[in-house]
mmCIF file with all atom_site columns, C-alpha atoms in Angstrom:
data_model
loop_
_atom_site.group_PDB
_atom_site.id
_atom_site.type_symbol
_atom_site.label_atom_id
_atom_site.label_alt_id
_atom_site.label_comp_id
_atom_site.label_asym_id
_atom_site.label_entity_id
_atom_site.label_seq_id
_atom_site.pdbx_PDB_ins_code
_atom_site.Cartn_x
_atom_site.Cartn_y
_atom_site.Cartn_z
_atom_site.occupancy
_atom_site.B_iso_or_equiv
_atom_site.pdbx_formal_charge
_atom_site.auth_seq_id
_atom_site.auth_comp_id
_atom_site.auth_asym_id
_atom_site.auth_atom_id
_atom_site.pdbx_PDB_model_num
ATOM 1   C CA . MET M 1 1   ? 4.802   -15.751 21.314  1.00 57.00 ? 453 MET M CA 1
ATOM 2   C CA . ALA M 1 2   ? 3.925   -12.303 19.944  1.00 69.00 ? 454 ALA M CA 1
ATOM 3   C CA . SER M 1 3   ? 7.570   -11.345 19.436  1.00 77.00 ? 455 SER M CA 1
ATOM 4   C CA . GLU M 1 4   ? 8.227   -14.643 17.638  1.00 81.00 ? 456 GLU M CA 1
ATOM 5   C CA . ARG M 1 5   ? 5.205   -14.038 15.409  1.00 75.00 ? 457 ARG M CA 1
ATOM 6   C CA . ASN M 1 6   ? 6.385   -10.482 14.669  1.00 83.00 ? 458 ASN M CA 1
ATOM 7   C CA . TYR M 1 7   ? 9.856   -11.783 13.837  1.00 86.00 ? 459 TYR M CA 1
ATOM 8   C CA . GLU M 1 8   ? 8.442   -14.415 11.478  1.00 89.00 ? 460 GLU M CA 1
ATOM 9   C CA . PHE M 1 9   ? 6.179   -11.891 9.749   1.00 89.00 ? 461 PHE M CA 1
ATOM 10  C CA . GLU M 1 10  ? 9.068   -9.450  9.298   1.00 91.00 ? 462 GLU M CA 1
ATOM 11  C CA . ARG M 1 11  ? 11.190  -12.304 7.981   1.00 92.00 ? 463 ARG M CA 1
ATOM 12  C CA . ALA M 1 12  ? 8.469   -13.192 5.475   1.00 91.00 ? 464 ALA M CA 1
ATOM 13  C CA . THR M 1 13  ? 8.207   -9.598  4.251   1.00 90.00 ? 465 THR M CA 1
ATOM 14  C CA . ARG M 1 14  ? 11.983  -9.414  3.843   1.00 92.00 ? 466 ARG M CA 1
ATOM 15  C CA . LEU M 1 15  ? 11.899  -12.650 1.838   1.00 93.00 ? 467 LEU M CA 1
ATOM 16  C CA . ILE M 1 16  ? 9.172   -11.194 -0.394  1.00 91.00 ? 468 ILE M CA 1
ATOM 17  C CA . ASP M 1 17  ? 11.243  -8.049  -0.915  1.00 90.00 ? 469 ASP M CA 1
ATOM 18  C CA . MET M 1 18  ? 14.190  -10.218 -1.970  1.00 92.00 ? 470 MET M CA 1
ATOM 19  C CA . GLY M 1 19  ? 11.990  -12.244 -4.342  1.00 90.00 ? 471 GLY M CA 1
ATOM 20  C CA . PHE M 1 20  ? 11.953  -15.498 -2.349  1.00 93.00 ? 472 PHE M CA 1
ATOM 21  C CA . ALA M 1 21  ? 8.204   -15.949 -2.609  1.00 94.00 ? 473 ALA M CA 1
ATOM 22  C CA . ARG M 1 22  ? 8.135   -19.722 -1.970  1.00 94.00 ? 474 ARG M CA 1
ATOM 23  C CA . ASP M 1 23  ? 9.908   -19.320 1.395   1.00 94.00 ? 475 ASP M CA 1
ATOM 24  C CA . ALA M 1 24  ? 7.574   -16.475 2.387   1.00 94.00 ? 476 ALA M CA 1
ATOM 25  C CA . LEU M 1 25  ? 4.573   -18.584 1.379   1.00 94.00 ? 477 LEU M CA 1
ATOM 26  C CA . ASP M 1 26  ? 5.814   -21.390 3.637   1.00 94.00 ? 478 ASP M CA 1
ATOM 27  C CA . ILE M 1 27  ? 5.887   -18.952 6.570   1.00 94.00 ? 479 ILE M CA 1
ATOM 28  C CA . ALA M 1 28  ? 2.358   -17.805 5.680   1.00 94.00 ? 480 ALA M CA 1
ATOM 29  C CA . GLU M 1 29  ? 1.132   -21.408 5.676   1.00 94.00 ? 481 GLU M CA 1
ATOM 30  C CA . ARG M 1 30  ? 2.647   -21.957 9.136   1.00 94.00 ? 482 ARG M CA 1
ATOM 31  C CA . PHE M 1 31  ? 0.737   -18.905 10.377  1.00 93.00 ? 483 PHE M CA 1
ATOM 32  C CA . LEU M 1 32  ? -2.485  -20.309 8.937   1.00 94.00 ? 484 LEU M CA 1
ATOM 33  C CA . GLU M 1 33  ? -2.020  -23.618 10.782  1.00 93.00 ? 485 GLU M CA 1
ATOM 34  C CA . LYS M 1 34  ? -2.607  -21.712 14.031  1.00 90.00 ? 486 LYS M CA 1
ATOM 35  C CA . SER M 1 35  ? -6.132  -20.762 14.980  1.00 82.00 ? 487 SER M CA 1
ATOM 36  C CA . ASP M 1 36  ? -5.641  -17.436 16.759  1.00 90.00 ? 488 ASP M CA 1
ATOM 37  C CA . GLU M 1 37  ? -6.906  -14.321 14.999  1.00 93.00 ? 489 GLU M CA 1
ATOM 38  C CA . VAL M 1 38  ? -3.565  -12.510 14.804  1.00 92.00 ? 490 VAL M CA 1
ATOM 39  C CA . SER M 1 39  ? -1.844  -15.505 13.198  1.00 92.00 ? 491 SER M CA 1
ATOM 40  C CA . LEU M 1 40  ? -4.654  -15.855 10.663  1.00 94.00 ? 492 LEU M CA 1
ATOM 41  C CA . ILE M 1 41  ? -4.390  -12.163 9.764   1.00 95.00 ? 493 ILE M CA 1
ATOM 42  C CA . ALA M 1 42  ? -0.601  -12.471 9.414   1.00 94.00 ? 494 ALA M CA 1
ATOM 43  C CA . GLY M 1 43  ? -0.943  -15.602 7.275   1.00 95.00 ? 495 GLY M CA 1
ATOM 44  C CA . TYR M 1 44  ? -3.562  -14.232 4.894   1.00 97.00 ? 496 TYR M CA 1
ATOM 45  C CA . LEU M 1 45  ? -1.792  -10.884 4.664   1.00 96.00 ? 497 LEU M CA 1
ATOM 46  C CA . CYS M 1 46  ? 1.525   -12.541 3.885   1.00 95.00 ? 498 CYS M CA 1
ATOM 47  C CA . ARG M 1 47  ? -0.085  -14.853 1.326   1.00 96.00 ? 499 ARG M CA 1
ATOM 48  C CA . GLY M 1 48  ? -1.844  -11.899 -0.293  1.00 97.00 ? 500 GLY M CA 1
ATOM 49  C CA . ILE M 1 49  ? 1.434   -10.031 -0.666  1.00 95.00 ? 501 ILE M CA 1
ATOM 50  C CA . VAL M 1 50  ? 3.205   -13.124 -2.031  1.00 96.00 ? 502 VAL M CA 1
ATOM 51  C CA . TYR M 1 51  ? 0.573   -13.650 -4.734  1.00 97.00 ? 503 TYR M CA 1
ATOM 52  C CA . GLU M 1 52  ? 0.484   -9.932  -5.514  1.00 96.00 ? 504 GLU M CA 1
ATOM 53  C CA . GLU M 1 53  ? 4.241   -9.711  -6.050  1.00 93.00 ? 505 GLU M CA 1
ATOM 54  C CA . GLY M 1 54  ? 5.133   -13.216 -7.184  1.00 92.00 ? 506 GLY M CA 1
ATOM 55  C CA . GLY M 1 55  ? 8.740   -14.338 -7.122  1.00 90.00 ? 507 GLY M CA 1
ATOM 56  C CA . VAL M 1 56  ? 10.932  -17.418 -7.082  1.00 90.00 ? 508 VAL M CA 1
ATOM 57  C CA . GLY M 1 57  ? 8.700   -20.480 -6.916  1.00 89.00 ? 509 GLY M CA 1
ATOM 58  C CA . VAL M 1 58  ? 5.369   -18.599 -6.978  1.00 93.00 ? 510 VAL M CA 1
ATOM 59  C CA . GLU M 1 59  ? 3.651   -17.064 -9.989  1.00 94.00 ? 511 GLU M CA 1
ATOM 60  C CA . ARG M 1 60  ? 1.961   -13.702 -9.599  1.00 95.00 ? 512 ARG M CA 1
ATOM 61  C CA . ASN M 1 61  ? -1.776  -14.338 -9.172  1.00 96.00 ? 513 ASN M CA 1
ATOM 62  C CA . LEU M 1 62  ? -3.885  -11.260 -8.471  1.00 96.00 ? 514 LEU M CA 1
ATOM 63  C CA . GLU M 1 63  ? -7.081  -13.289 -7.984  1.00 96.00 ? 515 GLU M CA 1
ATOM 64  C CA . LYS M 1 64  ? -5.486  -15.334 -5.188  1.00 97.00 ? 516 LYS M CA 1
ATOM 65  C CA . SER M 1 65  ? -4.037  -12.134 -3.753  1.00 97.00 ? 517 SER M CA 1
ATOM 66  C CA . LEU M 1 66  ? -7.491  -10.523 -3.680  1.00 97.00 ? 518 LEU M CA 1
ATOM 67  C CA . GLU M 1 67  ? -8.993  -13.593 -2.038  1.00 98.00 ? 519 GLU M CA 1
ATOM 68  C CA . ASN M 1 68  ? -6.430  -13.507 0.767   1.00 98.00 ? 520 ASN M CA 1
ATOM 69  C CA . PHE M 1 69  ? -6.828  -9.761  1.300   1.00 98.00 ? 521 PHE M CA 1
ATOM 70  C CA . ARG M 1 70  ? -10.632 -10.264 1.391   1.00 98.00 ? 522 ARG M CA 1
ATOM 71  C CA . ARG M 1 71  ? -10.164 -12.746 4.209   1.00 97.00 ? 523 ARG M CA 1
ATOM 72  C CA . VAL M 1 72  ? -8.053  -10.196 6.104   1.00 97.00 ? 524 VAL M CA 1
ATOM 73  C CA . SER M 1 73  ? -10.803 -7.598  5.640   1.00 97.00 ? 525 SER M CA 1
ATOM 74  C CA . LEU M 1 74  ? -13.394 -10.027 7.023   1.00 96.00 ? 526 LEU M CA 1
ATOM 75  C CA . ILE M 1 75  ? -11.326 -10.867 10.103  1.00 96.00 ? 527 ILE M CA 1
ATOM 76  C CA . SER M 1 76  ? -10.106 -7.335  10.729  1.00 94.00 ? 528 SER M CA 1
ATOM 77  C CA . PRO M 1 77  ? -12.058 -4.709  8.787   1.00 95.00 ? 529 PRO M CA 1
ATOM 78  C CA . CYS M 1 78  ? -10.022 -1.502  8.774   1.00 95.00 ? 530 CYS M CA 1
ATOM 79  C CA . SER M 1 79  ? -8.766  1.102   6.351   1.00 96.00 ? 531 SER M CA 1
ATOM 80  C CA . ALA M 1 80  ? -5.507  -0.767  5.682   1.00 95.00 ? 532 ALA M CA 1
ATOM 81  C CA . SER M 1 81  ? -7.234  -4.016  4.714   1.00 95.00 ? 533 SER M CA 1
ATOM 82  C CA . PHE M 1 82  ? -9.417  -2.235  2.153   1.00 97.00 ? 534 PHE M CA 1
ATOM 83  C CA . VAL M 1 83  ? -6.429  -0.275  0.815   1.00 97.00 ? 535 VAL M CA 1
ATOM 84  C CA . ASN M 1 84  ? -4.762  -3.637  0.082   1.00 96.00 ? 536 ASN M CA 1
ATOM 85  C CA . LEU M 1 85  ? -7.855  -4.729  -1.837  1.00 97.00 ? 537 LEU M CA 1
ATOM 86  C CA . ALA M 1 86  ? -7.937  -1.464  -3.791  1.00 97.00 ? 538 ALA M CA 1
ATOM 87  C CA . ARG M 1 87  ? -4.230  -1.640  -4.629  1.00 96.00 ? 539 ARG M CA 1
ATOM 88  C CA . VAL M 1 88  ? -4.506  -5.148  -6.057  1.00 96.00 ? 540 VAL M CA 1
ATOM 89  C CA . SER M 1 89  ? -7.733  -4.279  -7.896  1.00 96.00 ? 541 SER M CA 1
ATOM 90  C CA . MET M 1 90  ? -5.976  -1.410  -9.675  1.00 95.00 ? 542 MET M CA 1
ATOM 91  C CA . LYS M 1 91  ? -3.352  -3.865  -10.925 1.00 93.00 ? 543 LYS M CA 1
ATOM 92  C CA . ARG M 1 92  ? -6.024  -6.010  -12.571 1.00 90.00 ? 544 ARG M CA 1
ATOM 93  C CA . SER M 1 93  ? -7.268  -5.042  -16.009 1.00 83.00 ? 545 SER M CA 1
ATOM 94  C CA . GLY M 1 94  ? -10.612 -3.316  -15.626 1.00 81.00 ? 546 GLY M CA 1
ATOM 95  C CA . GLY M 1 95  ? -10.308 -3.338  -11.846 1.00 81.00 ? 547 GLY M CA 1
ATOM 96  C CA . HIS M 1 96  ? -10.595 0.404   -11.272 1.00 88.00 ? 548 HIS M CA 1
ATOM 97  C CA . GLN M 1 97  ? -14.327 0.208   -10.455 1.00 90.00 ? 549 GLN M CA 1
ATOM 98  C CA . ASP M 1 98  ? -13.654 -2.387  -7.775  1.00 93.00 ? 550 ASP M CA 1
ATOM 99  C CA . ALA M 1 99  ? -10.760 -0.293  -6.497  1.00 95.00 ? 551 ALA M CA 1
ATOM 100 C CA . ARG M 1 100 ? -13.012 2.739   -6.078  1.00 94.00 ? 552 ARG M CA 1
ATOM 101 C CA . ARG M 1 101 ? -15.540 0.646   -4.168  1.00 95.00 ? 553 ARG M CA 1
ATOM 102 C CA . PHE M 1 102 ? -12.821 -0.610  -1.802  1.00 97.00 ? 554 PHE M CA 1
ATOM 103 C CA . LEU M 1 103 ? -11.430 2.904   -1.398  1.00 96.00 ? 555 LEU M CA 1
ATOM 104 C CA . ASN M 1 104 ? -14.864 4.209   -0.448  1.00 95.00 ? 556 ASN M CA 1
ATOM 105 C CA . VAL M 1 105 ? -15.022 1.602   2.312   1.00 96.00 ? 557 VAL M CA 1
ATOM 106 C CA . ALA M 1 106 ? -11.445 2.383   3.413   1.00 96.00 ? 558 ALA M CA 1
ATOM 107 C CA . LEU M 1 107 ? -12.316 6.065   3.716   1.00 94.00 ? 559 LEU M CA 1
ATOM 108 C CA . ASP M 1 108 ? -15.203 5.198   6.076   1.00 94.00 ? 560 ASP M CA 1
ATOM 109 C CA . TYR M 1 109 ? -12.622 4.147   8.680   1.00 94.00 ? 561 TYR M CA 1
ATOM 110 C CA . PRO M 1 110 ? -10.190 6.482   10.456  1.00 94.00 ? 562 PRO M CA 1
ATOM 111 C CA . LEU M 1 111 ? -8.054  8.068   7.758   1.00 90.00 ? 563 LEU M CA 1
ATOM 112 C CA . ILE M 1 112 ? -4.565  6.691   7.205   1.00 93.00 ? 564 ILE M CA 1
ATOM 113 C CA . PRO M 1 113 ? -1.962  8.111   4.799   1.00 93.00 ? 565 PRO M CA 1
ATOM 114 C CA . GLU M 1 114 ? -1.922  4.910   2.750   1.00 94.00 ? 566 GLU M CA 1
ATOM 115 C CA . ALA M 1 115 ? -5.622  5.360   1.904   1.00 95.00 ? 567 ALA M CA 1
ATOM 116 C CA . VAL M 1 116 ? -5.001  8.916   0.719   1.00 96.00 ? 568 VAL M CA 1
ATOM 117 C CA . LEU M 1 117 ? -2.029  7.797   -1.401  1.00 96.00 ? 569 LEU M CA 1
ATOM 118 C CA . CYS M 1 118 ? -4.052  4.943   -2.877  1.00 95.00 ? 570 CYS M CA 1
ATOM 119 C CA . LEU M 1 119 ? -6.869  7.345   -3.765  1.00 96.00 ? 571 LEU M CA 1
ATOM 120 C CA . ALA M 1 120 ? -4.336  9.652   -5.443  1.00 97.00 ? 572 ALA M CA 1
ATOM 121 C CA . GLU M 1 121 ? -3.019  6.708   -7.468  1.00 95.00 ? 573 GLU M CA 1
ATOM 122 C CA . TYR M 1 122 ? -6.590  5.821   -8.413  1.00 96.00 ? 574 TYR M CA 1
ATOM 123 C CA . TYR M 1 123 ? -7.205  9.339   -9.743  1.00 97.00 ? 575 TYR M CA 1
ATOM 124 C CA . GLU M 1 124 ? -3.885  9.350   -11.638 1.00 95.00 ? 576 GLU M CA 1
ATOM 125 C CA . THR M 1 125 ? -4.234  5.955   -13.293 1.00 93.00 ? 577 THR M CA 1
ATOM 126 C CA . ASN M 1 126 ? -7.956  5.935   -14.025 1.00 91.00 ? 578 ASN M CA 1
ATOM 127 C CA . VAL M 1 127 ? -9.072  5.620   -17.653 1.00 87.00 ? 579 VAL M CA 1
ATOM 128 C CA . GLU M 1 128 ? -9.830  9.347   -17.544 1.00 92.00 ? 580 GLU M CA 1
ATOM 129 C CA . PRO M 1 129 ? -7.265  10.733  -15.071 1.00 94.00 ? 581 PRO M CA 1
ATOM 130 C CA . ASP M 1 130 ? -8.443  13.421  -12.654 1.00 97.00 ? 582 ASP M CA 1
ATOM 131 C CA . LEU M 1 131 ? -5.156  15.203  -12.024 1.00 98.00 ? 583 LEU M CA 1
ATOM 132 C CA . VAL M 1 132 ? -6.705  17.969  -9.908  1.00 98.00 ? 584 VAL M CA 1
ATOM 133 C CA . SER M 1 133 ? -8.116  15.412  -7.448  1.00 97.00 ? 585 SER M CA 1
ATOM 134 C CA . ALA M 1 134 ? -4.857  13.430  -7.539  1.00 98.00 ? 586 ALA M CA 1
ATOM 135 C CA . LYS M 1 135 ? -2.928  16.599  -6.713  1.00 98.00 ? 587 LYS M CA 1
ATOM 136 C CA . LYS M 1 136 ? -5.249  17.314  -3.757  1.00 98.00 ? 588 LYS M CA 1
ATOM 137 C CA . CYS M 1 137 ? -4.799  13.781  -2.414  1.00 97.00 ? 589 CYS M CA 1
ATOM 138 C CA . HIS M 1 138 ? -1.016  13.961  -2.743  1.00 97.00 ? 590 HIS M CA 1
ATOM 139 C CA . ALA M 1 139 ? -1.060  17.323  -0.941  1.00 97.00 ? 591 ALA M CA 1
ATOM 140 C CA . LYS M 1 140 ? -3.091  15.750  1.865   1.00 97.00 ? 592 LYS M CA 1
ATOM 141 C CA . ALA M 1 141 ? -0.606  12.864  2.137   1.00 95.00 ? 593 ALA M CA 1
ATOM 142 C CA . ALA M 1 142 ? 2.262   15.368  2.207   1.00 95.00 ? 594 ALA M CA 1
ATOM 143 C CA . ARG M 1 143 ? 0.510   17.183  5.063   1.00 94.00 ? 595 ARG M CA 1
ATOM 144 C CA . MET M 1 144 ? 0.426   13.796  6.796   1.00 93.00 ? 596 MET M CA 1
ATOM 145 C CA . TRP M 1 145 ? 4.235   13.801  6.443   1.00 89.00 ? 597 TRP M CA 1
ATOM 146 C CA . ARG M 1 146 ? 4.547   11.105  3.790   1.00 92.00 ? 598 ARG M CA 1
ATOM 147 C CA . LEU M 1 147 ? 7.367   11.531  1.275   1.00 92.00 ? 599 LEU M CA 1
ATOM 148 C CA . ALA M 1 148 ? 5.292   9.729   -1.358  1.00 94.00 ? 600 ALA M CA 1
ATOM 149 C CA . GLY M 1 149 ? 2.810   12.590  -1.068  1.00 95.00 ? 601 GLY M CA 1
ATOM 150 C CA . PHE M 1 150 ? 5.521   15.115  -1.904  1.00 96.00 ? 602 PHE M CA 1
ATOM 151 C CA . ARG M 1 151 ? 6.793   12.988  -4.819  1.00 96.00 ? 603 ARG M CA 1
ATOM 152 C CA . GLY M 1 152 ? 3.285   12.417  -6.150  1.00 97.00 ? 604 GLY M CA 1
ATOM 153 C CA . TYR M 1 153 ? 2.372   16.091  -5.888  1.00 98.00 ? 605 TYR M CA 1
ATOM 154 C CA . SER M 1 154 ? 5.477   17.002  -7.875  1.00 98.00 ? 606 SER M CA 1
ATOM 155 C CA . ARG M 1 155 ? 4.780   14.312  -10.495 1.00 98.00 ? 607 ARG M CA 1
ATOM 156 C CA . VAL M 1 156 ? 1.183   15.468  -10.990 1.00 98.00 ? 608 VAL M CA 1
ATOM 157 C CA . CYS M 1 157 ? 2.284   19.108  -11.226 1.00 98.00 ? 609 CYS M CA 1
ATOM 158 C CA . ARG M 1 158 ? 4.670   18.130  -14.025 1.00 98.00 ? 610 ARG M CA 1
ATOM 159 C CA . ARG M 1 159 ? 1.896   16.279  -15.852 1.00 97.00 ? 611 ARG M CA 1
ATOM 160 C CA . MET M 1 160 ? -0.267  19.398  -15.524 1.00 97.00 ? 612 MET M CA 1
ATOM 161 C CA . GLY M 1 161 ? 2.524   21.614  -16.889 1.00 98.00 ? 613 GLY M CA 1
ATOM 162 C CA . LEU M 1 162 ? 3.162   23.328  -13.523 1.00 98.00 ? 614 LEU M CA 1
ATOM 163 C CA . ARG M 1 163 ? 6.944   22.954  -13.613 1.00 97.00 ? 615 ARG M CA 1
ATOM 164 C CA . ARG M 1 164 ? 7.755   25.756  -11.163 1.00 98.00 ? 616 ARG M CA 1
ATOM 165 C CA . GLN M 1 165 ? 5.368   24.370  -8.580  1.00 97.00 ? 617 GLN M CA 1
ATOM 166 C CA . ALA M 1 166 ? 6.881   20.909  -9.082  1.00 97.00 ? 618 ALA M CA 1
ATOM 167 C CA . LEU M 1 167 ? 10.383  22.309  -8.634  1.00 97.00 ? 619 LEU M CA 1
ATOM 168 C CA . ALA M 1 168 ? 9.352   24.116  -5.440  1.00 97.00 ? 620 ALA M CA 1
ATOM 169 C CA . ILE M 1 169 ? 7.923   20.892  -3.979  1.00 97.00 ? 621 ILE M CA 1
ATOM 170 C CA . ASP M 1 170 ? 11.045  18.943  -4.982  1.00 96.00 ? 622 ASP M CA 1
ATOM 171 C CA . LEU M 1 171 ? 13.245  21.497  -3.218  1.00 96.00 ? 623 LEU M CA 1
ATOM 172 C CA . LEU M 1 172 ? 11.017  21.406  -0.139  1.00 95.00 ? 624 LEU M CA 1
ATOM 173 C CA . ARG M 1 173 ? 11.191  17.615  -0.138  1.00 94.00 ? 625 ARG M CA 1
ATOM 174 C CA . MET M 1 174 ? 14.996  17.712  -0.275  1.00 94.00 ? 626 MET M CA 1
ATOM 175 C CA . PHE M 1 175 ? 15.104  19.837  2.856   1.00 94.00 ? 627 PHE M CA 1
ATOM 176 C CA . ILE M 1 176 ? 12.304  18.131  4.746   1.00 92.00 ? 628 ILE M CA 1
ATOM 177 C CA . THR M 1 177 ? 13.362  14.496  4.148   1.00 90.00 ? 629 THR M CA 1
ATOM 178 C CA . PRO M 1 178 ? 16.125  14.405  6.805   1.00 90.00 ? 630 PRO M CA 1
ATOM 179 C CA . VAL M 1 179 ? 13.838  16.114  9.319   1.00 88.00 ? 631 VAL M CA 1
ATOM 180 C CA . LEU M 1 180 ? 11.032  13.639  8.674   1.00 85.00 ? 632 LEU M CA 1
ATOM 181 C CA . MET M 1 181 ? 13.399  10.702  8.950   1.00 84.00 ? 633 MET M CA 1
ATOM 182 C CA . LEU M 1 182 ? 14.557  11.969  12.336  1.00 84.00 ? 634 LEU M CA 1
ATOM 183 C CA . LEU M 1 183 ? 11.054  12.686  13.616  1.00 84.00 ? 635 LEU M CA 1
ATOM 184 C CA . ILE M 1 184 ? 8.998   9.757   12.361  1.00 79.00 ? 636 ILE M CA 1
ATOM 185 C CA . GLY M 1 185 ? 11.550  7.394   10.826  1.00 76.00 ? 637 GLY M CA 1
ATOM 186 C CA . ASN M 1 186 ? 10.594  4.890   8.157   1.00 69.00 ? 638 ASN M CA 1
ATOM 187 C CA . ARG M 1 187 ? 6.905   5.767   8.437   1.00 69.00 ? 639 ARG M CA 1
ATOM 188 C CA . ALA M 1 188 ? 7.748   8.808   6.285   1.00 66.00 ? 640 ALA M CA 1
ATOM 189 C CA . ARG M 1 189 ? 8.710   6.428   3.450   1.00 69.00 ? 641 ARG M CA 1
ATOM 190 C CA . VAL M 1 190 ? 5.516   4.397   3.546   1.00 65.00 ? 642 VAL M CA 1
ATOM 191 C CA . THR M 1 191 ? 3.572   4.210   0.319   1.00 69.00 ? 643 THR M CA 1
ATOM 192 C CA . PHE M 1 192 ? 0.417   2.200   -0.109  1.00 60.00 ? 644 PHE M CA 1
#
């Protein structure tokens, strides 16, 4: 049962990645027909991603995406569920205040790299960007062995005019990427 559910969820995420949103939404609806907690989480999570991304047969709808991610956060409150809410909030116009509120809640839970990366994105894309704080968050994500942390740190350094520092991080990333892929695999590629 669990392996079948995992397979279906992975299939839905692959369909979303390929743009087949309607098919992924059908899988999400099948999850929601079941009453167990894990299936409900999978269904709402999948539906949230579908509405966030949009695709063939489904229009992008950030309000519906937020509603589904809210349901996930009510069933299973954790850092990841609030990071999803923050990510979608930042995509909405004027949603940065909501995003900060969700990030504050996410940071109350055990720290995950995705929360740090989301906070860095918040600082970078805010109406008044705080590049120093963004750089610190990217550095923290890099210390958590996330390639997005290295890329973000380099990007922020360039925006701040620190080209040599950016170049040094890019060179480090070139050498460390194969090592990270061997040690922790695809987790090194995870963004938020």
